[in-house]
Short mmCIF file of C-alpha atoms and ligand atoms in Angstrom, two decimals:
data_model
loop_
_atom_site.label_atom_id
_atom_site.label_comp_id
_atom_site.label_asym_id
_atom_site.label_seq_id
_atom_site.Cartn_x
_atom_site.Cartn_y
_atom_site.Cartn_z
CA MET A 1 -24.71 -9.15 3.05
CA GLU A 2 -20.94 -9.01 3.11
CA GLN A 3 -19.39 -5.57 2.70
CA THR A 4 -15.93 -4.12 3.01
CA GLY A 5 -14.88 -0.94 4.78
CA ARG A 6 -12.41 0.70 7.12
CA ILE A 7 -12.64 1.16 10.87
CA ILE A 8 -12.44 4.87 11.57
CA LYS A 9 -13.25 4.91 15.27
CA SER A 10 -13.49 2.50 18.17
CA ILE A 11 -15.57 3.16 21.28
CA SER A 12 -15.87 0.67 24.12
CA GLY A 13 -16.24 -2.49 22.10
CA PHE A 14 -17.95 -0.92 19.10
CA TYR A 15 -16.25 -0.12 15.83
CA ASP A 16 -17.48 2.51 13.39
CA VAL A 17 -16.82 1.27 9.88
CA LEU A 18 -16.86 3.45 6.78
CA ASP A 19 -18.49 1.35 4.05
CA ASP A 20 -16.35 1.34 0.88
CA GLU A 21 -19.36 1.23 -1.43
CA THR A 22 -21.98 3.48 0.22
CA GLU A 23 -19.47 5.68 2.13
CA GLU A 24 -21.83 5.46 5.08
CA LEU A 25 -20.86 4.85 8.69
CA VAL A 26 -21.96 1.56 10.18
CA ARG A 27 -21.60 0.74 13.87
CA THR A 28 -20.30 -2.79 14.32
CA ARG A 29 -19.10 -5.23 16.93
CA ALA A 30 -16.27 -7.69 16.55
CA ARG A 31 -17.31 -11.32 16.62
CA GLY A 32 -16.34 -13.35 19.66
CA ASN A 33 -13.86 -15.39 17.64
CA PHE A 34 -11.56 -12.36 17.34
CA ARG A 35 -11.30 -12.11 21.08
CA LYS A 36 -10.59 -15.83 21.36
CA ARG A 37 -7.80 -15.51 18.80
CA LYS A 38 -6.54 -12.42 20.65
CA ILE A 39 -6.90 -10.24 17.55
CA LYS A 40 -8.02 -6.75 18.38
CA PRO A 41 -9.40 -4.70 15.52
CA LEU A 42 -7.55 -1.38 15.16
CA VAL A 43 -8.65 1.96 13.81
CA GLY A 44 -7.44 1.97 10.20
CA ASP A 45 -8.12 -1.74 9.70
CA LYS A 46 -9.79 -2.74 6.47
CA VAL A 47 -12.50 -5.24 7.30
CA LYS A 48 -15.17 -7.47 5.87
CA PHE A 49 -18.38 -6.89 7.72
CA ASP A 50 -22.04 -7.76 7.66
CA SER A 51 -24.79 -5.28 8.43
CA THR A 52 -28.20 -6.68 7.84
CA GLY A 53 -29.66 -5.35 11.08
CA ASP A 54 -29.06 -2.12 13.01
CA LEU A 55 -25.73 -3.34 14.21
CA GLY A 56 -23.09 -4.82 11.97
CA TYR A 57 -20.55 -7.50 12.70
CA ILE A 58 -16.93 -7.52 11.70
CA LEU A 59 -16.31 -10.85 9.98
CA GLU A 60 -12.68 -10.54 9.05
CA ILE A 61 -9.75 -8.16 9.36
CA LEU A 62 -7.98 -7.88 6.02
CA PRO A 63 -4.17 -8.18 6.08
CA ARG A 64 -2.46 -5.08 7.53
CA GLU A 65 0.15 -3.15 5.61
CA ASN A 66 1.57 -1.98 8.93
CA SER A 67 0.46 -1.04 12.41
CA LEU A 68 1.67 1.03 15.33
CA VAL A 69 1.27 0.15 18.99
CA ARG A 70 1.60 3.69 20.21
CA PRO A 71 -0.71 5.10 18.97
CA PRO A 72 -2.75 1.99 18.08
CA ILE A 73 -3.61 2.31 14.40
CA ALA A 74 -3.19 0.26 11.22
CA ASN A 75 -2.52 0.82 7.51
CA ILE A 76 -0.84 4.20 7.70
CA ASP A 77 1.07 5.96 4.92
CA GLN A 78 2.57 8.87 6.79
CA ALA A 79 2.99 10.13 10.34
CA ILE A 80 3.09 13.79 11.33
CA VAL A 81 5.36 13.91 14.37
CA VAL A 82 4.04 16.93 16.22
CA THR A 83 7.05 18.19 18.14
CA SER A 84 6.71 20.94 20.70
CA SER A 85 9.40 23.51 21.43
CA ALA A 86 8.30 24.16 25.00
CA GLU A 87 5.61 22.91 27.40
CA PRO A 88 6.64 20.10 26.94
CA ASN A 89 10.24 20.99 26.08
CA PHE A 90 11.87 19.78 22.89
CA SER A 91 13.71 16.49 23.39
CA SER A 92 15.87 15.15 20.56
CA ASN A 93 15.92 11.82 22.34
CA LEU A 94 12.14 11.51 22.27
CA LEU A 95 11.93 12.78 18.68
CA ASP A 96 14.51 10.24 17.50
CA LYS A 97 12.75 7.45 19.38
CA ILE A 98 9.46 8.29 17.72
CA LEU A 99 11.17 8.48 14.31
CA VAL A 100 12.87 5.11 14.83
CA ASN A 101 9.55 3.49 15.70
CA ILE A 102 7.91 4.97 12.63
CA GLU A 103 10.80 3.94 10.36
CA HIS A 104 10.59 0.43 11.82
CA ASN A 105 7.01 0.23 10.57
CA ASP A 106 7.84 1.52 7.07
CA ILE A 107 5.78 4.66 7.53
CA GLU A 108 6.97 8.02 6.25
CA PRO A 109 7.57 10.51 9.08
CA LEU A 110 7.19 14.29 8.73
CA ILE A 111 8.19 16.66 11.54
CA TYR A 112 5.93 19.53 12.55
CA LEU A 113 7.18 22.03 15.12
CA THR A 114 4.73 23.64 17.53
CA LYS A 115 4.86 26.22 20.31
CA ALA A 116 7.97 27.98 18.96
CA ASP A 117 6.14 31.20 19.86
CA LEU A 118 7.04 30.34 23.48
CA LEU A 119 10.78 30.49 22.77
CA ASN A 120 13.01 33.59 22.74
CA ASP A 121 14.85 34.45 19.52
CA GLU A 122 18.03 32.70 20.54
CA GLN A 123 16.29 29.49 21.60
CA TYR A 124 14.33 29.43 18.37
CA ALA A 125 17.49 29.97 16.28
CA THR A 126 19.19 27.04 18.03
CA LEU A 127 16.20 24.75 17.54
CA LYS A 128 16.02 25.73 13.89
CA VAL A 129 19.60 24.59 13.35
CA THR A 130 18.74 21.23 14.90
CA LEU A 131 15.61 20.81 12.83
CA ASN A 132 17.42 21.77 9.65
CA GLY A 133 19.65 18.81 10.46
CA TYR A 134 16.58 16.59 10.23
CA HIS A 135 15.82 18.12 6.86
CA GLU A 136 19.34 17.10 5.77
CA VAL A 137 18.59 13.57 6.94
CA GLY A 138 15.75 13.59 4.43
CA TYR A 139 12.69 14.37 6.49
CA GLN A 140 10.15 17.00 5.54
CA VAL A 141 10.21 19.55 8.37
CA PHE A 142 7.68 22.29 9.11
CA LEU A 143 9.35 24.78 11.42
CA ASP A 144 7.70 28.17 11.13
CA ARG A 145 7.72 30.04 14.41
CA ASP A 146 3.96 30.41 14.09
CA SER A 147 2.62 26.83 14.14
CA TYR A 148 -0.50 28.02 12.37
CA ASN A 149 1.13 30.01 9.59
CA GLU A 150 -1.45 29.74 6.82
CA GLN A 151 0.94 28.84 4.04
CA GLN A 152 2.59 26.18 6.15
CA VAL A 153 -0.72 24.66 7.26
CA ALA A 154 -1.83 24.60 3.60
CA ASP A 155 1.42 22.84 2.62
CA LEU A 156 0.85 20.24 5.33
CA GLU A 157 -2.71 19.71 4.20
CA LYS A 158 -1.55 19.04 0.64
CA THR A 159 0.33 15.95 1.86
CA PHE A 160 -2.94 14.33 3.07
CA THR A 161 -4.50 13.64 -0.32
CA ASP A 162 -5.04 9.93 -1.07
CA LYS A 163 -3.19 8.90 2.06
CA VAL A 164 -3.85 7.77 5.60
CA THR A 165 -2.02 10.15 7.93
CA VAL A 166 -1.55 9.82 11.68
CA PHE A 167 -0.77 12.72 14.02
CA THR A 168 1.51 11.48 16.74
CA GLY A 169 3.71 12.90 19.45
CA GLN A 170 3.94 13.81 23.08
CA SER A 171 0.86 14.65 25.07
CA GLY A 172 0.30 18.39 25.02
CA ALA A 173 2.43 18.94 21.89
CA GLY A 174 -0.59 20.40 20.10
CA LYS A 175 -1.84 17.64 17.80
CA SER A 176 -5.54 18.34 18.31
CA THR A 177 -4.99 22.12 18.22
CA LEU A 178 -3.21 21.82 14.86
CA LEU A 179 -5.99 19.64 13.48
CA ASN A 180 -8.56 22.19 14.63
CA HIS A 181 -6.67 24.83 12.62
CA ILE A 182 -6.65 22.63 9.54
CA ASP A 183 -10.35 21.79 9.72
CA LYS A 184 -12.31 24.44 11.59
CA GLU A 185 -15.29 22.12 11.97
CA LEU A 186 -13.52 19.38 13.90
CA GLY A 187 -13.80 21.07 17.29
CA LEU A 188 -11.47 18.59 18.99
CA ALA A 189 -10.93 18.98 22.73
CA THR A 190 -7.60 20.54 23.69
CA ALA A 191 -6.13 21.48 27.06
CA ALA A 192 -3.10 23.17 28.55
CA ILE A 193 -0.71 20.62 30.04
CA SER A 194 -1.04 21.95 33.57
CA GLN A 195 -4.72 21.04 33.40
CA THR A 196 -3.85 17.70 31.82
CA LEU A 197 -1.42 16.87 34.60
CA ASN A 198 -3.93 17.84 37.23
CA ARG A 199 -6.41 15.43 35.80
CA GLY A 200 -3.68 12.84 35.27
CA LYS A 201 -5.08 12.10 31.83
CA HIS A 202 -4.30 12.80 28.23
CA THR A 203 -6.73 15.16 26.56
CA THR A 204 -7.38 13.01 23.49
CA ARG A 205 -8.48 9.55 24.62
CA GLN A 206 -9.17 7.76 21.36
CA VAL A 207 -7.78 7.32 17.91
CA SER A 208 -10.21 8.59 15.27
CA LEU A 209 -9.87 9.11 11.55
CA PHE A 210 -11.27 12.20 9.84
CA ASP A 211 -11.82 12.91 6.18
CA ILE A 212 -9.59 15.90 5.34
CA SER A 213 -8.36 17.03 1.90
CA ASP A 214 -9.35 13.76 0.21
CA GLY A 215 -7.40 11.71 2.70
CA LEU A 216 -7.94 10.16 6.12
CA VAL A 217 -6.23 11.84 9.07
CA ALA A 218 -6.05 10.50 12.63
CA ASP A 219 -5.90 12.41 15.86
CA THR A 220 -4.45 10.18 18.57
CA PRO A 221 -3.77 10.27 22.31
CA GLY A 222 -0.27 11.53 23.05
CA PHE A 223 2.24 9.78 25.25
CA SER A 224 5.05 10.76 27.55
CA SER A 225 7.39 7.92 26.64
CA ILE A 226 7.71 5.01 24.23
CA ASP A 227 9.90 1.93 24.14
CA LEU A 228 11.86 0.12 21.46
CA MET A 229 10.73 -3.39 22.38
CA ASP A 230 10.12 -4.52 18.79
CA ILE A 231 13.50 -3.40 17.49
CA THR A 232 16.64 -5.57 17.40
CA PRO A 233 20.22 -4.28 17.75
CA GLU A 234 20.81 -5.40 14.13
CA GLU A 235 17.88 -3.41 12.81
CA LEU A 236 18.47 -0.22 14.79
CA PRO A 237 21.27 1.29 12.62
CA THR A 238 19.10 0.75 9.51
CA LEU A 239 16.42 3.01 11.00
CA PHE A 240 18.71 6.06 10.77
CA PRO A 241 18.54 7.02 7.07
CA GLU A 242 21.77 9.03 7.22
CA PHE A 243 23.70 6.01 8.59
CA LEU A 244 22.38 3.89 5.73
CA ARG A 245 23.85 6.38 3.29
CA TYR A 246 27.36 5.49 4.50
CA SER A 247 27.17 2.03 6.08
CA GLY A 248 27.95 0.35 2.72
CA GLN A 249 31.41 1.88 3.03
CA CYS A 250 32.12 0.57 6.54
CA GLN A 251 34.80 -2.12 6.55
CA PHE A 252 32.57 -4.68 8.23
CA ARG A 253 29.25 -5.78 6.90
CA GLY A 254 26.69 -5.41 9.67
CA CYS A 255 28.87 -2.73 11.30
CA ARG A 256 27.08 -1.28 14.34
CA HIS A 257 29.15 1.91 14.12
CA VAL A 258 30.29 1.64 17.73
CA ASN A 259 33.88 0.37 18.12
CA GLU A 260 34.54 -1.22 14.74
CA PRO A 261 37.62 -0.04 12.83
CA ASN A 262 37.22 1.85 9.56
CA CYS A 263 33.64 2.79 10.23
CA LYS A 264 32.45 5.25 7.61
CA VAL A 265 29.55 6.40 9.79
CA LYS A 266 31.95 7.45 12.55
CA GLU A 267 34.17 9.17 9.99
CA GLU A 268 31.22 11.17 8.68
CA LEU A 269 30.24 11.96 12.26
CA ALA A 270 33.73 13.35 12.86
CA GLU A 271 33.43 15.38 9.65
CA GLY A 272 30.18 16.87 10.93
CA ASN A 273 28.07 15.18 8.24
CA ILE A 274 26.06 13.24 10.81
CA MET A 275 24.43 15.02 13.74
CA GLN A 276 26.14 14.29 17.04
CA SER A 277 22.78 14.28 18.85
CA ARG A 278 21.40 11.61 16.48
CA TYR A 279 24.50 9.47 16.94
CA ASP A 280 24.39 9.87 20.73
CA ASN A 281 20.72 8.91 20.76
CA TYR A 282 21.56 5.90 18.58
CA LEU A 283 24.08 4.66 21.20
CA TYR A 284 21.57 5.33 23.94
CA PHE A 285 18.87 3.30 22.14
CA LEU A 286 21.30 0.48 21.41
CA ASN A 287 22.04 0.26 25.13
CA GLU A 288 18.37 0.33 25.96
CA ILE A 289 17.61 -2.50 23.51
CA ASN A 290 20.48 -4.57 24.85
CA SER A 291 19.23 -4.08 28.39
CA TYR A 292 15.80 -5.51 27.44
CA LYS A 293 17.54 -8.65 26.21
CA LYS A 294 19.29 -9.10 29.53
CA ARG A 295 16.07 -8.78 31.44
CA TYR A 296 13.99 -11.33 29.52
N1 LIG B 1 1.60 28.89 22.65
C1 LIG B 1 1.17 27.84 21.96
N2 LIG B 1 0.32 26.97 22.52
C2 LIG B 1 -0.08 25.90 21.80
C3 LIG B 1 0.36 25.69 20.46
N3 LIG B 1 -0.20 24.54 20.03
C4 LIG B 1 -0.95 24.07 21.02
N4 LIG B 1 -0.90 24.88 22.10
C5 LIG B 1 -1.56 24.68 23.40
O1 LIG B 1 -1.03 23.50 23.99
C6 LIG B 1 -2.03 22.83 24.76
C7 LIG B 1 -2.08 21.36 24.36
O2 LIG B 1 -2.60 21.25 23.05
P1 LIG B 1 -3.42 19.96 22.56
O3 LIG B 1 -3.77 20.23 21.12
O4 LIG B 1 -4.51 19.62 23.48
O5 LIG B 1 -2.27 18.84 22.63
P2 LIG B 1 -2.35 17.32 22.14
O6 LIG B 1 -1.06 17.03 21.48
O7 LIG B 1 -3.57 17.08 21.35
O8 LIG B 1 -2.41 16.54 23.54
P3 LIG B 1 -3.03 15.07 23.85
O9 LIG B 1 -4.38 15.01 23.26
O10 LIG B 1 -3.00 14.95 25.33
O11 LIG B 1 -2.07 14.10 23.21
C8 LIG B 1 -3.31 23.61 24.52
O12 LIG B 1 -3.52 24.47 25.61
C9 LIG B 1 -3.04 24.40 23.26
O13 LIG B 1 -3.77 25.61 23.21
C10 LIG B 1 1.26 26.65 19.88
O14 LIG B 1 1.70 26.53 18.74
N5 LIG B 1 1.63 27.70 20.68
MG1 LIG B 2 -5.16 15.84 21.61
ZN1 LIG B 3 30.14 1.55 10.66
#
């Protein structure tokens, strides 16, 4: 019998599929022909599958709306970028890189600050100014000093309904801890980064989707760095929403906002309407992307 469902977990060659009709979990394997065609099913994939026996088989992966490489997941509506203040330290470069990757995949990013309790008052005040800048860019930002402020957690949870949400961000930022606060029954493993480094592993090893507040929410393994391999120099400026607001007024169409004359983006930067750190990171990423081209 042919059914449809969504992969919510993958464990060493098996895929747990949530049946659309029965809402039951079915353990499946991917048919050999996927491997031959080098198609790897991802958590989040909508699939056709067959489960007449104990074990089902994935027959077909339905077309993806989008997919991320890091973390590996498909068909996502929004990404919660869990951003730690300390241990690991806040890095605007890493945050912007994550945001650019998410924008590239047409997924809506939200920023969630963690570990601000580890900062002194002055450090927190400075970080708040920076994060308010991201709010100006148009992102929803959760920046309470207490990551687990009840009202804030409830507001976050409200965004999950009828969506597929992925928690992403640096290893040790507190993704699993935050999820445990949202759903007390999850009991996800968490660990201090010193322990993580000692083991040389990330605490969360797999992507899995959970049913929370009438939506699906994924915990994912963190990372320490990501690249911009899929992004072209032409596309990069379009992944900064605040640049897009002004780029129509640049003299040159396709202006990269670097050395071109009469660049509205650079004018707005000089006026303080674009964050210097975002612009600096933009130039840094543009360089990085150009250096990939030289190498290959
Ligand atoms: N002080 C403080 N510690 C936190 C906070 N959030 C998380 N932690 C701690 O940070 C450590 C890492 O948290 P995890 O939830 O395991 O981090 P993760 O993002 O899931 O990490 P990976 O699974 O490796 O990607 C744990 O020891 C948590 O207790 C916070 O808001 N404040
Ligand atoms: Mg984790
Ligand atoms: Zn320009």
